[in-house]
């Protein structure tokens, strides 16, 4: 018979953190959330550290260049999804690396022949109120005008009205040539009382927008994650099939770190992928691996040369691997086991390999539990899919605004490489679902609130760094009745709208 492990496989929902002594120094302003992304030797520093312990999942519905830019500005990192043609993924990486702070590529564009109805639909889909009007409706087409909210009145204008009849035409726009500095662009905005300034090239093609509102946002981004050249840092997902073509293309595009994207990382395919990267690039190209759920899986990938290791099988909100295949482990139990293996490995070898908790996050407080249990950083999909900056459509469904969200194991994604067992390329059954998540607004606003909760909990524990949290926090198991006790109970909660 199979080896039976009698230890219960537990989730984050079954634990709470016991408060520690909060000193006068334990205030949110003094909390430092910096954390290592990749391995390093004792006494040395990692090549990349995150300023906040968040990365976005390697998913079509989450991590494109737009979200990568937004998250890097806040101190985190995106791994651009790999279930797309190599040239498209490389282009997204390049977009992030070439992004200039304050210079935003237009993500809402239309042609002059479209109608007000199309403008309304585009605004609802993207959330952007400034629309670039180009000859071909792309973000890099010849700029013919812009449409802002001031250009039309829904109460009076027909939805059939052509864009060319109400847009602010190019001749009436203030524009600037590509090459202008951000400081100079902001001076133009303030001098002429503009809300936006289109940046064009010598052929009148649209390059970027500079927005008045982004001036304040730039000042408010002290945690921006950038390299020595002041370029934003970005990651990318790879698979164990086409890595010999994909990895060189991503490296040429300027990617900072790679991650092998797989539901089950305890495999020879991952070892071979890492070995290829080490043989071709040595230790210059950083690559994470996973996912694993126990000590054996961690040690296999650590000895294979992984720069970080992801933990979690079947715990994602859209993942159905456990019910389809019967494999996996409760995320809390898996994380505790792998963290202990990581610490033992560090003590034995002097090499610290960060671990990433991937999946199982339902409530915000689960994030700090994951960090206290040993995760150096988290990878999240559902959390980031809800925001304006994610690549999916914003929709109105059953009276609520939602955004689409689907798993890489769904038939919609067709990412069979992620579930590769060395056979043919057919996705024989789904390990993910196609779904919606409640629309939540802008990434920055939500992230600030989430980080505020994490910092507040750390203050209650009497700690100021993630390392202190992991060494000093006290965690307790909770009963089903204490879970009920922890929420609102025995009262009639008022309707907030009344």
Coordinates of C-alpha atoms in Angstrom, one line a residue:
X1 CA 0.0 0.0 0.0
X2 CA 1.0 3.6 -0.4
X3 CA 2.9 5.5 2.3
X4 CA 0.3 7.2 4.5
X5 CA 1.0 10.6 6.1
X6 CA -1.2 11.0 9.0
X7 CA -0.5 14.7 9.5
X8 CA -3.6 16.7 8.5
X9 CA -3.2 18.8 5.4
X10 CA -4.1 22.3 6.6
X11 CA -5.1 25.6 5.0
X12 CA -4.4 29.2 6.1
X13 CA -7.9 29.5 7.4
X14 CA -7.1 27.2 10.2
X15 CA -4.5 29.4 11.8
X16 CA -4.3 32.8 13.6
X17 CA -1.3 34.8 14.8
X18 CA -1.0 35.5 18.5
X19 CA -0.1 39.2 19.3
X20 CA 3.3 40.0 20.6
X21 CA 4.5 43.1 22.5
X22 CA 4.0 46.2 20.5
X23 CA 6.7 48.8 21.3
X24 CA 6.8 52.5 20.6
X25 CA 9.0 51.7 17.6
X26 CA 6.4 49.3 16.1
X27 CA 4.5 51.7 13.9
X28 CA 3.5 51.1 10.2
X29 CA 6.0 53.8 9.1
X30 CA 8.9 51.7 10.5
X31 CA 7.9 48.4 8.9
X32 CA 10.2 47.3 6.1
X33 CA 8.7 44.8 3.7
X34 CA 11.8 44.3 1.6
X35 CA 12.5 40.6 0.8
X36 CA 14.8 38.5 -1.3
X37 CA 13.6 37.2 -4.7
X38 CA 16.5 35.0 -5.6
X39 CA 19.1 32.9 -3.8
X40 CA 22.2 34.3 -2.1
X41 CA 25.1 33.0 0.0
X42 CA 25.4 33.8 3.7
X43 CA 26.9 37.2 4.2
X44 CA 26.0 38.3 0.7
X45 CA 23.0 40.1 -0.8
X46 CA 20.6 38.7 -3.5
X47 CA 20.9 40.1 -7.0
X48 CA 17.2 41.1 -6.8
X49 CA 15.1 41.9 -3.8
X50 CA 11.5 42.9 -3.8
X51 CA 10.4 46.1 -2.0
X52 CA 7.0 44.4 -1.2
X53 CA 6.5 40.6 -1.0
X54 CA 4.2 40.4 -3.9
X55 CA 4.5 38.9 -7.4
X56 CA 1.7 38.4 -9.9
X57 CA 0.9 35.0 -11.3
X58 CA 2.1 33.6 -14.7
X59 CA -1.4 33.8 -16.2
X60 CA -3.0 35.2 -19.4
X61 CA -5.7 36.8 -17.3
X62 CA -3.3 38.5 -15.0
X63 CA 0.2 39.3 -16.0
X64 CA 0.8 41.4 -19.2
X65 CA 3.0 44.4 -19.6
X66 CA 0.4 46.8 -18.2
X67 CA 0.1 45.0 -14.9
X68 CA 3.9 44.5 -14.8
X69 CA 4.5 48.2 -15.1
X70 CA 1.9 49.1 -12.4
X71 CA 3.1 46.5 -9.9
X72 CA 6.8 47.3 -10.4
X73 CA 6.0 51.0 -9.6
X74 CA 4.7 49.8 -6.3
X75 CA 7.7 47.6 -5.5
X76 CA 6.5 44.2 -6.6
X77 CA 7.1 42.1 -9.7
X78 CA 5.1 40.5 -12.5
X79 CA 6.0 37.3 -14.4
X80 CA 4.6 37.9 -17.9
X81 CA 2.6 34.8 -19.0
X82 CA 4.3 32.3 -21.2
X83 CA 1.3 30.7 -22.9
X84 CA 1.6 32.9 -25.9
X85 CA 4.0 33.1 -29.0
X86 CA 7.6 33.8 -28.0
X87 CA 7.7 37.1 -30.0
X88 CA 4.6 38.4 -28.2
X89 CA 6.0 37.6 -24.8
X90 CA 9.4 39.1 -25.6
X91 CA 7.6 42.3 -26.9
X92 CA 5.8 42.6 -23.5
X93 CA 9.0 42.3 -21.7
X94 CA 10.5 45.0 -23.9
X95 CA 7.5 47.3 -23.2
X96 CA 8.2 47.1 -19.5
X97 CA 11.9 47.7 -19.8
X98 CA 11.4 50.6 -22.2
X99 CA 8.7 52.2 -20.0
X100 CA 9.7 55.6 -18.9
X101 CA 8.3 56.8 -15.6
X102 CA 5.4 59.0 -16.3
X103 CA 5.3 58.1 -20.0
X104 CA 2.3 55.8 -20.5
X105 CA 1.6 53.8 -23.6
X106 CA -2.1 54.3 -24.6
X107 CA -4.2 51.3 -23.7
X108 CA -7.5 52.8 -25.0
X109 CA -7.5 53.6 -28.7
X110 CA -10.0 54.0 -31.5
X111 CA -10.4 55.2 -35.1
X112 CA -12.2 58.4 -36.3
X113 CA -14.9 56.2 -38.0
X114 CA -16.0 54.6 -34.8
X115 CA -19.0 56.0 -32.9
X116 CA -19.8 57.4 -29.4
X117 CA -21.3 54.0 -28.6
X118 CA -17.8 52.4 -29.2
X119 CA -16.2 55.1 -27.0
X120 CA -18.7 54.2 -24.2
X121 CA -18.0 50.5 -24.6
X122 CA -14.2 51.1 -24.6
X123 CA -14.3 53.2 -21.5
X124 CA -16.4 50.6 -19.7
X125 CA -14.0 47.8 -20.8
X126 CA -10.8 49.6 -19.9
X127 CA -11.7 52.1 -17.3
X128 CA -9.8 54.8 -19.2
X129 CA -11.5 58.2 -19.9
X130 CA -8.8 59.5 -22.3
X131 CA -8.9 57.7 -25.7
X132 CA -6.3 58.1 -28.4
X133 CA -7.8 58.4 -31.9
X134 CA -5.3 57.0 -34.4
X135 CA -5.7 56.1 -38.1
X136 CA -5.7 52.4 -37.4
X137 CA -7.0 52.3 -33.8
X138 CA -3.7 51.1 -32.4
X139 CA -1.5 52.6 -29.6
X140 CA 1.2 53.4 -32.1
X141 CA -0.8 54.6 -35.1
X142 CA -0.8 58.2 -36.6
X143 CA -2.4 60.5 -34.0
X144 CA -5.5 62.2 -35.4
X145 CA -7.0 63.4 -32.1
X146 CA -8.1 62.4 -28.6
X147 CA -11.5 61.9 -26.9
X148 CA -11.9 62.9 -23.3
X149 CA -15.0 63.0 -21.1
X150 CA -15.4 66.8 -21.9
X151 CA -15.8 66.0 -25.6
X152 CA -19.3 64.5 -25.4
X153 CA -22.5 64.6 -23.4
X154 CA -24.4 61.4 -23.1
X155 CA -27.6 63.2 -22.4
X156 CA -27.5 65.1 -25.7
X157 CA -25.2 63.3 -28.2
X158 CA -26.4 60.4 -30.3
X159 CA -24.6 57.1 -29.8
X160 CA -24.3 56.9 -33.6
X161 CA -22.2 60.1 -33.7
X162 CA -18.9 59.5 -35.4
X163 CA -15.7 60.0 -33.3
X164 CA -14.3 62.4 -35.9
X165 CA -17.3 64.7 -35.3
X166 CA -16.7 65.3 -31.6
X167 CA -13.0 64.4 -30.9
X168 CA -10.4 67.1 -30.2
X169 CA -8.6 67.1 -33.5
X170 CA -4.8 66.9 -33.8
X171 CA -4.6 70.6 -34.9
X172 CA -6.2 71.7 -31.6
X173 CA -4.0 69.5 -29.4
X174 CA -0.9 70.4 -27.4
X175 CA 1.6 67.7 -28.2
X176 CA 5.3 67.0 -27.6
X177 CA 8.0 65.1 -29.5
X178 CA 9.4 61.9 -28.3
X179 CA 12.6 62.6 -26.4
X180 CA 11.2 65.3 -24.1
X181 CA 12.0 64.8 -20.5
X182 CA 9.3 64.1 -17.9
X183 CA 10.1 67.4 -16.2
X184 CA 9.6 69.3 -19.4
X185 CA 6.4 67.4 -20.2
X186 CA 5.0 68.2 -16.8
X187 CA 5.9 71.9 -17.3
X188 CA 3.8 71.9 -20.6
X189 CA 0.9 70.3 -18.8
X190 CA 0.9 72.8 -16.0
X191 CA 1.6 75.9 -18.2
X192 CA -1.4 75.1 -20.5
X193 CA -3.6 73.6 -17.8
X194 CA -3.8 70.2 -19.6
X195 CA -5.0 66.9 -18.2
X196 CA -2.9 64.9 -20.7
X197 CA -0.1 65.5 -23.2
X198 CA 0.3 63.2 -26.2
X199 CA 3.9 62.4 -27.1
X200 CA 4.4 61.7 -30.8
X201 CA 7.4 60.8 -33.1
X202 CA 8.6 62.6 -36.2
X203 CA 5.8 60.9 -38.3
X204 CA 3.0 62.0 -35.9
X205 CA 2.7 58.4 -34.6
X206 CA 1.5 58.2 -31.0
X207 CA 4.1 57.0 -28.6
X208 CA 2.9 57.9 -25.1
X209 CA 0.6 60.0 -22.9
X210 CA 1.8 62.0 -20.0
X211 CA -1.1 62.6 -17.5
X212 CA -1.4 65.4 -14.9
X213 CA -2.6 62.8 -12.4
X214 CA 0.5 60.7 -12.9
X215 CA 2.7 63.6 -11.7
X216 CA 1.5 63.1 -8.1
X217 CA 1.5 59.3 -8.5
X218 CA 5.2 59.3 -9.5
X219 CA 6.0 61.3 -6.4
X220 CA 4.1 58.7 -4.4
X221 CA 6.0 55.7 -5.7
X222 CA 9.1 55.6 -3.4
X223 CA 9.1 51.8 -3.5
X224 CA 9.5 51.5 -7.3
X225 CA 11.4 48.3 -8.3
X226 CA 14.0 49.3 -10.8
X227 CA 17.5 48.2 -11.9
X228 CA 20.8 50.1 -12.0
X229 CA 19.6 51.8 -15.3
X230 CA 16.4 53.0 -13.6
X231 CA 14.4 50.6 -15.7
X232 CA 11.5 48.7 -14.2
X233 CA 12.3 45.1 -13.2
X234 CA 10.2 42.4 -14.9
X235 CA 10.0 38.6 -14.9
X236 CA 8.6 36.1 -17.4
X237 CA 7.3 32.5 -17.3
X238 CA 8.8 29.7 -19.4
X239 CA 7.8 26.1 -20.0
X240 CA 9.8 22.9 -20.2
X241 CA 9.2 22.4 -23.9
X242 CA 10.4 25.4 -26.0
X243 CA 12.9 26.9 -23.6
X244 CA 15.7 26.6 -26.0
X245 CA 14.0 29.2 -28.2
X246 CA 12.0 31.1 -25.6
X247 CA 14.8 31.8 -23.1
X248 CA 17.2 33.5 -25.5
X249 CA 14.4 35.7 -26.9
X250 CA 13.4 36.8 -23.4
X251 CA 17.0 37.4 -22.4
X252 CA 17.5 39.6 -25.5
X253 CA 14.4 41.5 -24.6
X254 CA 15.9 42.4 -21.3
X255 CA 14.0 40.1 -18.8
X256 CA 15.4 40.2 -15.3
X257 CA 14.3 36.9 -14.0
X258 CA 12.5 33.8 -15.3
X259 CA 10.2 31.2 -13.7
X260 CA 9.4 27.8 -14.9
X261 CA 5.6 27.6 -15.0
X262 CA 4.2 24.2 -14.0
X263 CA 1.5 22.8 -11.7
X264 CA 4.0 20.1 -10.6
X265 CA 7.7 21.1 -10.5
X266 CA 9.1 17.9 -9.0
X267 CA 10.1 16.6 -12.4
X268 CA 13.2 15.8 -14.5
X269 CA 11.8 18.2 -17.1
X270 CA 12.4 21.2 -14.8
X271 CA 15.9 20.0 -13.9
X272 CA 16.8 19.7 -17.6
X273 CA 15.4 23.3 -18.2
X274 CA 17.6 24.7 -15.4
X275 CA 20.6 22.8 -16.6
X276 CA 20.2 24.3 -20.1
X277 CA 20.1 27.8 -18.7
X278 CA 23.1 27.2 -16.5
X279 CA 25.1 25.7 -19.4
X280 CA 24.3 28.6 -21.8
X281 CA 24.3 31.5 -19.4
X282 CA 26.0 30.4 -16.2
X283 CA 24.5 32.1 -13.2
X284 CA 23.8 35.4 -15.0
X285 CA 20.2 34.4 -16.0
X286 CA 18.1 33.9 -12.9
X287 CA 15.4 31.2 -12.9
X288 CA 12.8 30.1 -10.4
X289 CA 11.2 26.7 -10.4
X290 CA 8.2 24.8 -8.9
X291 CA 5.6 24.1 -7.8
X292 CA 6.4 21.7 -5.0
X293 CA 4.7 20.8 -1.7
X294 CA 7.3 19.0 0.4
X295 CA 10.9 18.7 1.4
X296 CA 11.8 16.2 -1.3
X297 CA 10.5 18.5 -4.0
X298 CA 12.3 21.5 -2.6
X299 CA 15.7 19.6 -2.3
X300 CA 15.4 18.3 -5.9
X301 CA 15.0 21.8 -7.4
X302 CA 17.5 23.3 -5.0
X303 CA 20.2 20.9 -6.1
X304 CA 19.1 21.4 -9.7
X305 CA 20.1 25.0 -9.3
X306 CA 16.8 26.9 -8.9
X307 CA 17.1 30.6 -7.8
X308 CA 13.8 30.4 -5.9
X309 CA 11.2 27.8 -5.5
X310 CA 7.4 28.0 -5.6
X311 CA 5.2 26.2 -3.2
X312 CA 1.7 25.0 -3.8
X313 CA -0.3 22.5 -5.8
X314 CA -4.0 22.8 -6.3
X315 CA -4.7 25.7 -4.0
X316 CA -5.5 28.5 -6.5
X317 CA -9.0 29.8 -6.6
X318 CA -9.5 28.7 -10.2
X319 CA -7.4 25.5 -9.9
X320 CA -9.2 22.1 -9.9
X321 CA -6.1 19.9 -9.9
X322 CA -6.9 18.3 -6.6
X323 CA -10.5 17.3 -7.6
X324 CA -9.4 16.2 -11.0
X325 CA -6.2 14.3 -10.1
X326 CA -6.3 13.9 -6.4
X327 CA -2.8 15.4 -5.9
X328 CA -1.8 18.4 -3.8
X329 CA -1.5 19.5 -0.2
X330 CA -3.1 22.1 2.1
X331 CA -1.2 25.3 1.4
X332 CA -0.3 26.0 5.0
X333 CA 1.1 22.5 5.6
X334 CA 3.0 22.5 2.4
X335 CA 4.6 25.9 3.2
X336 CA 5.6 25.0 6.7
X337 CA 7.2 21.8 5.5
X338 CA 9.1 23.5 2.6
X339 CA 10.2 26.4 4.8
X340 CA 11.7 24.0 7.3
X341 CA 13.6 22.3 4.4
X342 CA 14.8 25.7 3.2
X343 CA 16.1 26.6 6.6
X344 CA 17.9 23.3 7.0
X345 CA 19.4 23.6 3.5
X346 CA 20.7 27.1 4.4
X347 CA 22.2 25.9 7.7
X348 CA 23.9 23.0 5.8
X349 CA 25.1 24.8 2.7
X350 CA 25.2 28.5 3.5
X351 CA 22.9 29.2 0.5
X352 CA 19.5 30.7 1.1
X353 CA 16.9 29.9 -1.5
X354 CA 13.8 32.0 -1.2
X355 CA 10.4 30.3 -1.4
X356 CA 7.2 31.7 -2.9
X357 CA 3.8 30.8 -1.6
X358 CA 1.6 30.3 -4.7
X359 CA -2.2 29.7 -4.0
X360 CA -4.5 29.4 -1.1
X361 CA -4.9 33.1 -0.4
X362 CA -8.6 33.8 0.3
X363 CA -8.5 36.7 2.8
X364 CA -5.9 39.4 3.1
X365 CA -4.8 38.1 6.5
X366 CA -3.8 34.8 4.8
X367 CA -0.9 36.8 3.2
X368 CA 0.7 37.6 6.5
X369 CA 0.2 34.0 7.7
X370 CA 2.0 32.8 4.6
X371 CA 4.9 35.2 5.3
X372 CA 5.0 34.2 9.0
X373 CA 5.1 30.5 8.0
X374 CA 8.2 31.0 6.0
X375 CA 7.3 32.4 2.6
X376 CA 9.7 35.1 1.4
X377 CA 7.1 36.4 -1.1
X378 CA 3.7 35.5 -2.5
X379 CA 2.4 34.9 -6.0
X380 CA -1.2 35.8 -6.6
X381 CA -3.6 35.6 -9.5
X382 CA -7.1 36.3 -8.3
X383 CA -5.9 39.3 -6.2
X384 CA -4.4 41.1 -9.2
X385 CA -7.0 40.0 -11.8
X386 CA -9.6 42.3 -10.1
X387 CA -7.8 45.5 -11.0
X388 CA -8.0 48.0 -13.9
X389 CA -4.4 47.1 -14.9
X390 CA -5.1 43.4 -15.5
X391 CA -5.5 42.6 -19.2
X392 CA -9.1 41.1 -19.1
X393 CA -12.4 42.7 -19.9
X394 CA -14.4 44.6 -17.3
X395 CA -18.0 43.5 -17.6
X396 CA -21.4 44.1 -16.0
X397 CA -22.9 40.8 -14.9
X398 CA -25.9 40.2 -12.7
X399 CA -25.9 43.8 -11.5
X400 CA -22.2 43.9 -10.6
X401 CA -19.0 44.9 -12.3
X402 CA -16.6 42.0 -12.7
X403 CA -13.5 41.1 -14.6
X404 CA -12.8 37.9 -16.4
X405 CA -10.4 35.4 -14.8
X406 CA -9.5 32.0 -16.1
X407 CA -6.9 29.4 -15.1
X408 CA -4.0 28.3 -17.3
X409 CA -5.3 24.8 -17.0
X410 CA -8.7 25.8 -18.6
X411 CA -9.6 25.1 -22.2
X412 CA -9.7 28.8 -22.7
X413 CA -6.0 29.2 -21.9
X414 CA -4.9 25.9 -23.6
X415 CA -1.7 26.1 -21.7
X416 CA -0.9 22.3 -21.9
X417 CA 2.8 22.9 -21.3
X418 CA 2.1 23.9 -17.7
X419 CA 0.7 20.4 -17.1
X420 CA 3.3 18.6 -19.3
X421 CA 4.0 15.0 -18.3
X422 CA 6.2 14.4 -21.3
X423 CA 3.5 13.1 -23.6
X424 CA 1.8 14.7 -26.6
X425 CA 0.5 18.2 -26.7
X426 CA -3.2 17.6 -26.2
X427 CA -4.9 19.0 -23.1
X428 CA -6.9 15.9 -22.3
X429 CA -8.8 17.4 -19.3
X430 CA -9.1 20.7 -17.6
X431 CA -7.3 21.6 -14.3
X432 CA -8.6 25.2 -14.2
X433 CA -11.9 27.0 -14.6
X434 CA -13.1 30.0 -16.5
X435 CA -14.7 32.6 -14.1
X436 CA -15.3 36.2 -13.0
X437 CA -13.9 38.1 -10.1
X438 CA -15.4 41.2 -8.5
X439 CA -14.0 44.4 -10.1
X440 CA -12.0 46.3 -7.5
X441 CA -10.6 49.4 -9.2
X442 CA -7.0 50.6 -9.4
X443 CA -4.1 48.4 -8.3
X444 CA -2.4 51.2 -6.3
X445 CA -5.5 52.0 -4.1
X446 CA -6.2 48.3 -3.2
X447 CA -2.5 47.4 -2.7
X448 CA -2.0 50.3 -0.3
X449 CA -4.9 49.0 1.8
X450 CA -3.6 45.4 1.8
X451 CA -0.1 46.5 2.7
X452 CA -1.5 48.6 5.5
X453 CA -3.2 45.5 6.9
X454 CA 0.1 43.5 6.7
X455 CA 2.1 46.3 8.4
X456 CA -0.6 46.7 11.1
X457 CA -0.4 42.9 11.9
X458 CA 3.4 43.1 12.1
X459 CA 3.2 45.9 14.5
X460 CA 0.8 43.9 16.7
X461 CA 3.4 41.1 16.6
X462 CA 6.1 43.6 17.7
X463 CA 8.2 43.1 14.5
X464 CA 9.4 45.4 11.8
X465 CA 10.8 43.1 9.1
X466 CA 9.6 39.9 7.4
X467 CA 12.7 38.1 8.8
X468 CA 11.7 39.1 12.3
X469 CA 8.1 38.0 11.7
X470 CA 9.3 34.6 10.7
X471 CA 11.5 34.2 13.7
X472 CA 9.3 35.7 16.4
X473 CA 5.7 35.4 15.4
X474 CA 3.5 32.9 17.3
X475 CA 0.9 31.0 15.3
X476 CA -2.0 29.0 16.7
X477 CA -4.4 26.4 15.3
X478 CA -8.0 27.4 15.5
X479 CA -11.2 25.4 15.9
X480 CA -14.2 25.7 13.6
X481 CA -16.1 27.5 16.3
X482 CA -13.3 30.0 16.9
X483 CA -13.4 30.8 13.2
X484 CA -17.1 31.7 13.6
X485 CA -16.2 33.7 16.7
X486 CA -13.7 35.7 14.7
X487 CA -16.3 37.2 12.4
X488 CA -19.4 39.3 13.1
X489 CA -21.8 37.1 15.0
X490 CA -24.9 37.3 17.2
X491 CA -25.8 40.8 15.7
X492 CA -27.8 42.1 12.8
X493 CA -25.3 43.9 10.5
X494 CA -26.5 47.2 9.2
X495 CA -26.8 47.6 5.4
X496 CA -24.1 50.1 4.5
X497 CA -26.2 51.7 1.8
X498 CA -28.9 52.7 4.3

